[in-house]
CSV table of N, CA and C in Angstrom, one decimal:
chain,number,residue,atom,x,y,z
W,1,MET,N,0.8,-1.3,0.1
W,1,MET,CA,0.0,0.2,0.1
W,1,MET,C,0.9,1.3,-0.1
W,2,TYR,N,0.5,2.3,-0.7
W,2,TYR,CA,1.3,3.5,-0.7
W,2,TYR,C,1.1,4.3,0.5
W,3,ILE,N,2.0,4.7,1.1
W,3,ILE,CA,2.0,5.6,2.2
W,3,ILE,C,2.1,7.0,2.0
W,4,CYS,N,3.2,7.0,1.1
W,4,CYS,CA,3.6,8.6,0.7
W,4,CYS,C,3.2,8.7,-0.9
W,5,ILE,N,2.3,9.3,-1.4
W,5,ILE,CA,2.0,9.4,-2.5
W,5,ILE,C,3.1,10.4,-3.3
W,6,CYS,N,3.5,11.6,-2.5
W,6,CYS,CA,4.5,12.4,-3.3
W,6,CYS,C,5.6,11.8,-3.8
W,7,HIS,N,6.3,10.7,-2.9
W,7,HIS,CA,7.5,10.1,-3.2
W,7,HIS,C,7.2,8.7,-3.5
W,8,ALA,N,6.0,8.4,-3.8
W,8,ALA,CA,5.7,6.8,-4.1
W,8,ALA,C,6.3,5.7,-3.3
W,9,VAL,N,6.4,6.1,-1.9
W,9,VAL,CA,6.7,5.0,-1.2
W,9,VAL,C,5.8,4.4,-0.5
W,10,THR,N,5.8,2.9,-0.6
W,10,THR,CA,4.9,1.9,0.0
W,10,THR,C,5.3,1.5,1.4
W,11,ASP,N,4.3,0.9,2.1
W,11,ASP,CA,4.5,0.1,3.4
W,11,ASP,C,5.6,-0.8,3.4
W,12,ARG,N,6.0,-1.6,2.4
W,12,ARG,CA,7.0,-2.5,2.3
W,12,ARG,C,8.2,-1.7,2.0
W,13,GLN,N,8.4,-0.6,1.4
W,13,GLN,CA,9.6,-0.1,1.5
W,13,GLN,C,10.0,0.6,2.9
W,14,ILE,N,9.1,0.9,3.6
W,14,ILE,CA,9.2,1.8,4.8
W,14,ILE,C,9.8,0.5,5.9
W,15,ARG,N,9.1,-0.8,5.8
W,15,ARG,CA,9.3,-1.6,6.6
W,15,ARG,C,10.8,-2.2,6.3
W,16,SER,N,11.3,-2.3,4.9
W,16,SER,CA,12.4,-2.8,4.5
W,16,SER,C,13.6,-1.8,5.1
W,17,GLU,N,13.3,-0.6,5.2
W,17,GLU,CA,14.2,0.3,5.8
W,17,GLU,C,14.5,0.1,7.2
W,18,ILE,N,13.4,-0.2,7.9
W,18,ILE,CA,13.5,-0.4,9.3
W,18,ILE,C,14.2,-1.7,9.6
W,19,HIS,N,14.1,-2.7,8.7
W,19,HIS,CA,14.9,-4.1,8.8
W,19,HIS,C,16.3,-3.7,8.6
W,20,ALA,N,16.5,-2.7,7.7
W,20,ALA,CA,17.9,-2.4,7.4
W,20,ALA,C,18.7,-1.7,8.2
W,21,GLY,N,18.1,-1.1,9.3
W,21,GLY,CA,18.7,-0.4,10.6
W,21,GLY,C,18.2,0.9,10.7
W,22,ALA,N,17.2,1.4,10.0
W,22,ALA,CA,16.7,2.8,10.1
W,22,ALA,C,15.9,2.6,11.6
W,23,GLY,N,16.0,3.5,12.4
W,23,GLY,CA,15.3,3.1,13.9
W,23,GLY,C,14.4,4.5,14.0
W,24,SER,N,14.1,5.3,13.3
W,24,SER,CA,13.1,6.4,13.6
W,24,SER,C,12.6,6.7,12.1
W,25,LEU,N,11.5,7.5,12.2
W,25,LEU,CA,10.9,8.2,11.0
W,25,LEU,C,11.7,9.1,10.6
W,26,ARG,N,12.7,9.9,11.3
W,26,ARG,CA,13.5,10.9,10.6
W,26,ARG,C,14.3,10.0,9.7
W,27,ALA,N,15.1,8.8,10.2
W,27,ALA,CA,16.1,7.9,9.3
W,27,ALA,C,15.3,7.5,8.2
W,28,VAL,N,13.9,7.2,8.2
W,28,VAL,CA,13.2,6.6,6.9
W,28,VAL,C,13.0,7.9,6.2
W,29,SER,N,12.7,8.8,6.6
W,29,SER,CA,12.6,10.0,5.9
W,29,SER,C,13.8,10.6,5.1
W,30,GLU,N,14.9,10.5,5.7
W,30,GLU,CA,16.2,10.7,5.0
W,30,GLU,C,16.4,9.7,4.1
W,31,ARG,N,16.0,8.6,4.1
W,31,ARG,CA,16.6,7.5,3.0
W,31,ARG,C,15.2,7.4,2.1
W,32,LEU,N,14.2,7.8,2.4
W,32,LEU,CA,13.2,7.8,1.3
W,32,LEU,C,12.4,8.8,0.8
W,33,GLY,N,12.4,9.9,1.8
W,33,GLY,CA,11.6,11.2,1.6
W,33,GLY,C,10.2,11.3,2.1
W,34,VAL,N,9.9,10.1,2.9
W,34,VAL,CA,8.5,10.1,3.4
W,34,VAL,C,8.4,11.2,4.4
W,35,ALA,N,7.1,12.0,4.3
W,35,ALA,CA,6.9,13.1,5.2
W,35,ALA,C,7.6,14.1,4.9
W,36,THR,N,8.3,14.4,3.8
W,36,THR,CA,9.0,15.6,3.6
W,36,THR,C,8.6,16.5,2.6
W,37,CYS,N,7.3,16.3,1.9
W,37,CYS,CA,6.6,17.2,1.0
W,37,CYS,C,5.5,17.8,1.6
W,38,CYS,N,4.2,17.2,1.5
W,38,CYS,CA,3.1,17.8,1.9
W,38,CYS,C,2.8,17.4,3.5
W,39,GLY,N,3.2,16.4,3.8
W,39,GLY,CA,3.1,16.0,5.3
W,39,GLY,C,1.8,15.2,5.6
W,40,LYS,N,1.1,14.7,4.7
W,40,LYS,CA,-0.1,14.2,4.9
W,40,LYS,C,0.0,12.7,5.3
W,41,CYS,N,1.3,11.9,4.9
W,41,CYS,CA,1.6,10.8,5.3
W,41,CYS,C,2.3,10.7,6.6
W,42,GLY,N,2.6,11.8,7.3
W,42,GLY,CA,3.3,11.7,8.7
W,42,GLY,C,2.8,10.8,9.5
W,43,LYS,N,1.6,11.0,9.8
W,43,LYS,CA,0.8,10.0,11.2
W,43,LYS,C,1.0,8.6,10.6
W,44,CYS,N,0.6,8.4,9.5
W,44,CYS,CA,0.6,6.8,9.1
W,44,CYS,C,2.1,6.3,9.0
W,45,ALA,N,3.0,7.1,8.5
W,45,ALA,CA,4.3,6.5,8.4
W,45,ALA,C,4.8,6.4,9.8
W,46,ARG,N,4.7,7.3,10.6
W,46,ARG,CA,5.1,7.3,11.9
W,46,ARG,C,4.6,5.9,12.7
W,47,ARG,N,3.1,5.8,12.6
W,47,ARG,CA,2.8,4.6,13.2
W,47,ARG,C,3.1,3.3,12.6
W,48,LEU,N,3.7,3.2,11.2
W,48,LEU,CA,4.0,2.1,10.7
W,48,LEU,C,5.6,1.8,11.3
W,49,VAL,N,6.3,2.9,11.2
W,49,VAL,CA,7.8,2.7,11.8
W,49,VAL,C,7.6,2.2,13.4
W,50,LYS,N,6.8,2.7,14.1
W,50,LYS,CA,6.8,2.4,15.5
W,50,LYS,C,6.2,0.8,15.5
W,51,GLU,N,5.2,0.6,14.8
W,51,GLU,CA,4.6,-1.1,14.6
W,51,GLU,C,5.8,-1.7,14.3
W,52,THR,N,6.5,-1.6,13.3
W,52,THR,CA,7.7,-2.3,12.6
W,52,THR,C,8.7,-2.5,13.8
W,53,LEU,N,9.2,-1.3,14.5
W,53,LEU,CA,10.0,-1.4,15.4
W,53,LEU,C,9.6,-2.4,16.7
W,54,ARG,N,8.4,-2.3,17.1
W,54,ARG,CA,7.9,-3.1,18.0
W,54,ARG,C,8.1,-4.5,17.6
W,55,GLU,N,7.6,-4.9,16.5
W,55,GLU,CA,7.5,-6.2,16.0
W,55,GLU,C,9.1,-6.9,16.0
W,56,LEU,N,10.0,-6.0,15.6
W,56,LEU,CA,11.3,-6.4,15.6
W,56,LEU,C,11.9,-6.8,17.1
W,57,ARG,N,11.6,-5.8,17.9
W,57,ARG,CA,11.7,-6.0,19.3
W,57,ARG,C,11.4,-7.3,19.9
W,58,ASP,N,10.0,-7.6,19.5
W,58,ASP,CA,9.1,-8.8,20.1
W,58,ASP,C,9.9,-10.1,19.5
W,59,GLU,N,10.3,-9.9,18.2
W,59,GLU,CA,11.0,-11.1,17.4
W,59,GLU,C,12.2,-11.4,18.3
W,60,GLN,N,13.1,-10.5,18.6
W,60,GLN,CA,14.3,-10.6,19.2
W,60,GLN,C,14.2,-11.0,20.6
W,61,LEU,N,13.3,-10.8,21.4
W,61,LEU,CA,12.9,-11.3,22.6
W,61,LEU,C,12.7,-12.8,22.8
W,62,VAL,N,12.0,-13.1,21.7
W,62,VAL,CA,11.6,-14.6,21.7
W,62,VAL,C,12.6,-15.4,21.8
W,63,PRO,N,13.9,-15.6,21.1
W,63,PRO,CA,14.7,-16.3,21.3
W,63,PRO,C,15.6,-16.3,22.7
W,64,VAL,N,15.7,-15.0,23.1
W,64,VAL,CA,16.3,-14.8,24.3
W,64,VAL,C,15.7,-15.5,25.6
W,65,LEU,N,14.3,-15.4,25.5
W,65,LEU,CA,13.1,-15.7,26.6
W,65,LEU,C,13.5,-17.4,26.4
W,66,SER,N,13.4,-18.0,25.3
W,66,SER,CA,13.4,-19.4,25.1
W,66,SER,C,14.9,-20.1,25.7
W,67,ILE,N,15.8,-19.3,25.1
W,67,ILE,CA,17.2,-19.9,25.7
W,67,ILE,C,17.3,-19.7,27.3
W,68,SER,N,16.8,-18.9,28.1
W,68,SER,CA,17.1,-18.7,29.3
W,68,SER,C,16.0,-19.4,30.2
W,69,ALA,N,15.0,-19.8,29.6
W,69,ALA,CA,13.8,-20.8,30.4
W,69,ALA,C,14.4,-22.3,30.3
């Protein structure tokens, strides 16, 4: 799904940047241009970044908890 129409950025591209190491909306914006033109995608992009970071943290916790149990 397109998140930023101005720069033709999809949710997959944003998630890919997070998986590649971008840790904030600012980092994603610098790499893809999200929320730098009209700004209408800002809320959605921020929510997607937070959601993806949370998912990554949860995935990383599962093996740690399994090993220590």
